[in-house]
CSV table of C-alpha atoms in Angstrom, one decimal:
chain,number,residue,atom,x,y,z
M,23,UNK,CA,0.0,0.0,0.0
M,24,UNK,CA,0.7,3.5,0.0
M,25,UNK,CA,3.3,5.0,2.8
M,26,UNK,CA,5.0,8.3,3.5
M,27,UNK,CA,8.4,8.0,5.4
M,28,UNK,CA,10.1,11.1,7.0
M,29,UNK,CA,13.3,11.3,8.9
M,30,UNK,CA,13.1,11.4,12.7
M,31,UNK,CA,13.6,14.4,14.8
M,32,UNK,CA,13.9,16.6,16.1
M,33,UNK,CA,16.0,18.5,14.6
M,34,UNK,CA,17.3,21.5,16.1
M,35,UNK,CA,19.2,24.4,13.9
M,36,UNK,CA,20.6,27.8,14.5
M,37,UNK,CA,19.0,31.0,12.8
M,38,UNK,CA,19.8,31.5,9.6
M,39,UNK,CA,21.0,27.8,9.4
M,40,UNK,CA,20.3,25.5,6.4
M,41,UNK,CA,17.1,22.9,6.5
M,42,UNK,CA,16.4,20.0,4.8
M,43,UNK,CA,14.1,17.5,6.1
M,44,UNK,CA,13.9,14.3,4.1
M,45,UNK,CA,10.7,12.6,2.7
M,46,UNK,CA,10.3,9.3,0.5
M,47,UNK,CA,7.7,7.8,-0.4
M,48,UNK,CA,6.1,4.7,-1.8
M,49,UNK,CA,2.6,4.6,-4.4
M,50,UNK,CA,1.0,3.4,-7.2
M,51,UNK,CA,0.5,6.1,-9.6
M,52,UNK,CA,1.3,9.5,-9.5
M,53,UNK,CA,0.2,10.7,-6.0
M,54,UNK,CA,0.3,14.8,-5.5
M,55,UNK,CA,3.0,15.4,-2.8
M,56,UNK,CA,2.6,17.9,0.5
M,57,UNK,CA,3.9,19.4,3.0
M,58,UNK,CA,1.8,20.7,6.2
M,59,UNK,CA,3.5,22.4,9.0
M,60,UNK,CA,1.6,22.3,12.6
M,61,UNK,CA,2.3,25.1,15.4
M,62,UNK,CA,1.9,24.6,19.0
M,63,UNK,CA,-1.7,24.0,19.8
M,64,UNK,CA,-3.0,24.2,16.6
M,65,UNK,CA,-4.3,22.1,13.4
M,66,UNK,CA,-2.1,21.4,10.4
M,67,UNK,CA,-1.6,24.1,8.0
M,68,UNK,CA,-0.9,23.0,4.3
M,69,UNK,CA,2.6,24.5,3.7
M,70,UNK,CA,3.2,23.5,-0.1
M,71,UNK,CA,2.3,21.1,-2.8
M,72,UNK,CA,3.8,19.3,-6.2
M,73,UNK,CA,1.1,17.2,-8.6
M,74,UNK,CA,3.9,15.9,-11.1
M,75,UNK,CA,6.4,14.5,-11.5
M,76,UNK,CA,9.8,17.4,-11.1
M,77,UNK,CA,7.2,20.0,-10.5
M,78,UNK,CA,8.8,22.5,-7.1
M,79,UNK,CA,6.6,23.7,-4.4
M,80,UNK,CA,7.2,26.7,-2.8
M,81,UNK,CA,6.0,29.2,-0.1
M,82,UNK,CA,7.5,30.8,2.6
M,83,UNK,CA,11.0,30.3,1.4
M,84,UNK,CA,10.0,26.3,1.5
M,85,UNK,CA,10.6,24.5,-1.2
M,86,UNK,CA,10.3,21.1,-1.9
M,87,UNK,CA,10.9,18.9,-5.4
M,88,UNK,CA,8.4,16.1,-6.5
M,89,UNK,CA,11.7,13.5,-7.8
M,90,UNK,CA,9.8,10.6,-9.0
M,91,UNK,CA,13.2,8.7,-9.7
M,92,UNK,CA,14.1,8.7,-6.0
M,93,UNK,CA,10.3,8.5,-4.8
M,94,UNK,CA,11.7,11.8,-2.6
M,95,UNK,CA,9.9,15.3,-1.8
M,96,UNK,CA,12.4,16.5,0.5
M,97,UNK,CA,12.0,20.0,2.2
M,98,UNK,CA,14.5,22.8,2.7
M,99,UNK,CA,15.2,26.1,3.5
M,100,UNK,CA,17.9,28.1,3.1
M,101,UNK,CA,17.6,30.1,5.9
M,102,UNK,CA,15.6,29.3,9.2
M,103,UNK,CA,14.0,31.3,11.8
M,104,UNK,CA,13.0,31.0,15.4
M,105,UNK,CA,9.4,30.8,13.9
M,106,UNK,CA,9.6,28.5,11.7
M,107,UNK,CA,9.8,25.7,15.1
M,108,UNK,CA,6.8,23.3,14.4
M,109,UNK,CA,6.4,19.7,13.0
M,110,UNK,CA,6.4,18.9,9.8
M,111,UNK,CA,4.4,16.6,7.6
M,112,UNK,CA,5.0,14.9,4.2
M,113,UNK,CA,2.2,13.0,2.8
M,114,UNK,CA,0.4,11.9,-0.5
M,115,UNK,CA,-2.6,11.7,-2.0
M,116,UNK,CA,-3.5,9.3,-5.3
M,117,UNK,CA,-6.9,10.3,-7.3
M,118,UNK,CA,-9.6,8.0,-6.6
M,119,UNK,CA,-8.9,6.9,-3.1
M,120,UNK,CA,-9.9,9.9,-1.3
M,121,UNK,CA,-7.6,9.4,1.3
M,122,UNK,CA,-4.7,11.4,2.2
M,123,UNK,CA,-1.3,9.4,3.7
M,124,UNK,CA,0.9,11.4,6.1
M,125,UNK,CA,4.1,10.4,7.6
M,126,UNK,CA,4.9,10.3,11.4
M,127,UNK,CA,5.9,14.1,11.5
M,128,UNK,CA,9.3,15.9,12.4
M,129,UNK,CA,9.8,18.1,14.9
M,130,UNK,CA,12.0,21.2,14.0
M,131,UNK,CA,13.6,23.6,16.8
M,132,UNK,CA,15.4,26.9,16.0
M,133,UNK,CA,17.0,28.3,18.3
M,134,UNK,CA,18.1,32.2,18.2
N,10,UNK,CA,-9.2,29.7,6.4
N,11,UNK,CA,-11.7,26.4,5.2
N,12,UNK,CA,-13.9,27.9,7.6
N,13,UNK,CA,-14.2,24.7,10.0
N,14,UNK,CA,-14.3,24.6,13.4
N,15,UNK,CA,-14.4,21.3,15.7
N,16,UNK,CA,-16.6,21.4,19.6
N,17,UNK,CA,-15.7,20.5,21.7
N,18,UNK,CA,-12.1,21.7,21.7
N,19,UNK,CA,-11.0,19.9,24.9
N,20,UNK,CA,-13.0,17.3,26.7
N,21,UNK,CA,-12.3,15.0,29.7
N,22,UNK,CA,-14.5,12.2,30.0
N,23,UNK,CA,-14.9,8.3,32.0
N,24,UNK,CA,-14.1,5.7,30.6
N,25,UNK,CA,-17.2,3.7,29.4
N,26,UNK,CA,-19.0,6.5,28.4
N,27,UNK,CA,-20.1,8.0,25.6
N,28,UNK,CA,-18.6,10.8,23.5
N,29,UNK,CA,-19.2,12.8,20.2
N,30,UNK,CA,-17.2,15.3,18.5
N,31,UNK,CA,-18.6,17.7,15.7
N,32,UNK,CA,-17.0,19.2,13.5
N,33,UNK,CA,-18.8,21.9,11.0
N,34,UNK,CA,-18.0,23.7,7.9
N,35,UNK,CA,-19.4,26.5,6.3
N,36,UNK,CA,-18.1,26.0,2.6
N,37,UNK,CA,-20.1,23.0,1.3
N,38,UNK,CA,-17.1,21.0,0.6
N,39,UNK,CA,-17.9,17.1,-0.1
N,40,UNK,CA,-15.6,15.5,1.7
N,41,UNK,CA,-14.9,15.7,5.2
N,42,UNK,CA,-12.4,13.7,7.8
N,43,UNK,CA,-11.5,12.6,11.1
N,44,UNK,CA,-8.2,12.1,12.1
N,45,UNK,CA,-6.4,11.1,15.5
N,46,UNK,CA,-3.1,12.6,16.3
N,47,UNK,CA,-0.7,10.6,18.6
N,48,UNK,CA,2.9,11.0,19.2
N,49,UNK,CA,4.8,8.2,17.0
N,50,UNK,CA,1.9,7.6,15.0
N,51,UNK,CA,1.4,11.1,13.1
N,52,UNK,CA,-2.1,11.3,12.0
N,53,UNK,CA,-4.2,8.3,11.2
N,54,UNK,CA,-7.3,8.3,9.7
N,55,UNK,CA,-10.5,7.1,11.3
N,56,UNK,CA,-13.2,7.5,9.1
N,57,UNK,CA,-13.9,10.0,5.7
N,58,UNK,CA,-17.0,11.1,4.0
N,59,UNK,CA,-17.5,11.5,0.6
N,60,UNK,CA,-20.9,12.9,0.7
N,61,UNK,CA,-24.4,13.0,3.1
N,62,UNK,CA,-25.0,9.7,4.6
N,63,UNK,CA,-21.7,8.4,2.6
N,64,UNK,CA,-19.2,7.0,5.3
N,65,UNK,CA,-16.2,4.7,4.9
N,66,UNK,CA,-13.7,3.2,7.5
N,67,UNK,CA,-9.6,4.2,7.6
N,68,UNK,CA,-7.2,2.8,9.4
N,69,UNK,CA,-8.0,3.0,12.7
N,70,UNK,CA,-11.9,2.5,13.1
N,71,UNK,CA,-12.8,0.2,15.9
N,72,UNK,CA,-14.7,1.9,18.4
N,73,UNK,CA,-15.3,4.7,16.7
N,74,UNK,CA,-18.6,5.6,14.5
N,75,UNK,CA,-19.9,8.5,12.1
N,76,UNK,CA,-22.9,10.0,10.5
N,77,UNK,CA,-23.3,12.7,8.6
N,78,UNK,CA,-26.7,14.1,8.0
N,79,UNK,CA,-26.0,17.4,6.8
N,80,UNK,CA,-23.6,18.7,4.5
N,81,UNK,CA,-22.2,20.7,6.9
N,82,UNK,CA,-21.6,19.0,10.0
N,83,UNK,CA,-19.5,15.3,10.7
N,84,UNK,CA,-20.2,13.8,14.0
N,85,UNK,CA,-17.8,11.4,15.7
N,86,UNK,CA,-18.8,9.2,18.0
N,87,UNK,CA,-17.1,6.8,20.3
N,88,UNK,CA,-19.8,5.0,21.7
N,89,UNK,CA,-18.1,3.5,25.2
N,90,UNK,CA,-14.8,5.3,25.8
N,91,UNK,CA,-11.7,3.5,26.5
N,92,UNK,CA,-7.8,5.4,27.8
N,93,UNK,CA,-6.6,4.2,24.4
N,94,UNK,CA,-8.9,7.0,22.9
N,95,UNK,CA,-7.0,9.5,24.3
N,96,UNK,CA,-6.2,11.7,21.8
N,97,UNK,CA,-6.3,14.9,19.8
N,98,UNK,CA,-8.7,14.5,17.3
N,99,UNK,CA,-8.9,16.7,13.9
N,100,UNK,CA,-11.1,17.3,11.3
N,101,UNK,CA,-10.7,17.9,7.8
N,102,UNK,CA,-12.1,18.8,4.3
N,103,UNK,CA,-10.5,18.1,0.8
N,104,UNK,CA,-11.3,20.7,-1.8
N,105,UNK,CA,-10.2,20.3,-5.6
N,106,UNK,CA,-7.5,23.1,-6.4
N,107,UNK,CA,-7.0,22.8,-10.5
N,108,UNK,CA,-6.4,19.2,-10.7
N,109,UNK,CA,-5.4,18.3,-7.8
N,110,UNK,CA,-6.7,18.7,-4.2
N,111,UNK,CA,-5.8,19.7,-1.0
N,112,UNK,CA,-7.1,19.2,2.6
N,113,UNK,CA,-7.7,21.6,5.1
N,114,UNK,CA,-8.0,20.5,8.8
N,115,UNK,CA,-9.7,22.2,11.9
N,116,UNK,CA,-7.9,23.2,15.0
N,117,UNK,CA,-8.5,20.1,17.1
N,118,UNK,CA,-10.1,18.4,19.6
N,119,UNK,CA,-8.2,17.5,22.6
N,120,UNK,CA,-9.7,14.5,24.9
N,121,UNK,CA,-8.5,12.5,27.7
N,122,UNK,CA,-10.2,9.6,29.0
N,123,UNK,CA,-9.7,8.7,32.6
């Protein structure tokens, strides 16, 4: 069956450090590919999205490839700050199922 | 903002007894979701909706039931509470974006049972 995998945290980065929080997944077909991000307290907020295959989602300096090759939607960020500390969720979705897969979640920590 | 909102937002309850959650939407979206959050597990689905009186089980079902009535609203219920249903609890709708679609989640129930 379908399945999301993400690297375990947490992770915890300086400001302004470098992010990249891995992502692989496995599905029949050609799933769209997320990323939701959940504050303290509060429900998941979708972060950004790919439908195809080498497609890039972006928003809030996030970005995140759709490599269907390496089965991988990693997320990065060039730059972090103390705000962006949350958990972050890959997950999938394949037409026709109606369902939506999310991985376990990883924790990120930024620390001014 | 999907415009949904889940009550109760944090409930304590015995176990044994019953419990229902309602979440309600305001944009007349089809489908609609309940999710359990747990730490390890991420978020696992309970049961979706794909229309009024149109249910189907996820992953984690057992003890848990649905109805949906109305467009609007999605009631979960679990009928005799047990301390392995302690949980936050969301609800969410998928909406078509283009040709894909997207889901939007409310900001969660939080329940304990003792």
């Amino acid at each position: 069956g379908n399945s999301v995998t993400q690297m375990e945290g947490p992770v915890t980065l300086s400001e302004e450090a470098f992010l990249t929080i891995n992502c692989t997944y496995t599905a029949t077909g050609y799933p769209s590919l997320f990323w939701y991000v959940q504050y303290p307290g509060e429900g998941l907020q979708l972060l950004l999205k790919a439908t195809k295959a080498d497609d890039k989602g972006s928003n809030k300096g996030f970005e995140a490839t759709y490599r269907k090759e390496t089965t991988s939607f990693h997320l990065e960020k060039g730059s972090v700050q103390v705000s962006d500390s949350a958990v972050y969720f890959c997950a999938l979705y394949t037409s026709g199922t109606y369902k939506y897969i999310f991985g376990t979640g990883t924790r990120l920590k930024v620390l001014a | 903002d999907a415009g949904i909102t889940q009550s109760p937002r944090h409930k304590v309850t015995e176990t044994g007894t019953p419990v229902t959650l309602r979440c309600h939407q305001t944009e007349n979206h089809r489908y609609m979701y309940w999710y359990r959050q747990d730490p390890g597990h991420g978020l696992r689905l309970i049961h979706y909706s794909y229309g009024v009186k149109d249910t189907d089980k996820g992953e984690v079902s057992d003890g848990y039931s649905v109805s949906r009535s109305k467009t609007e609203d999605f009631l979960l219920t679990l009928e005799s509470a047990t301390s392995s249903q302690t949980s936050v609890y969301f609800c969410a709708i998928s909406t078509r974006d283009g040709s894909s679609y997207e889901q939007y989640f409310g900001p969660g129930t939080r329940l304990t049972v003792t």
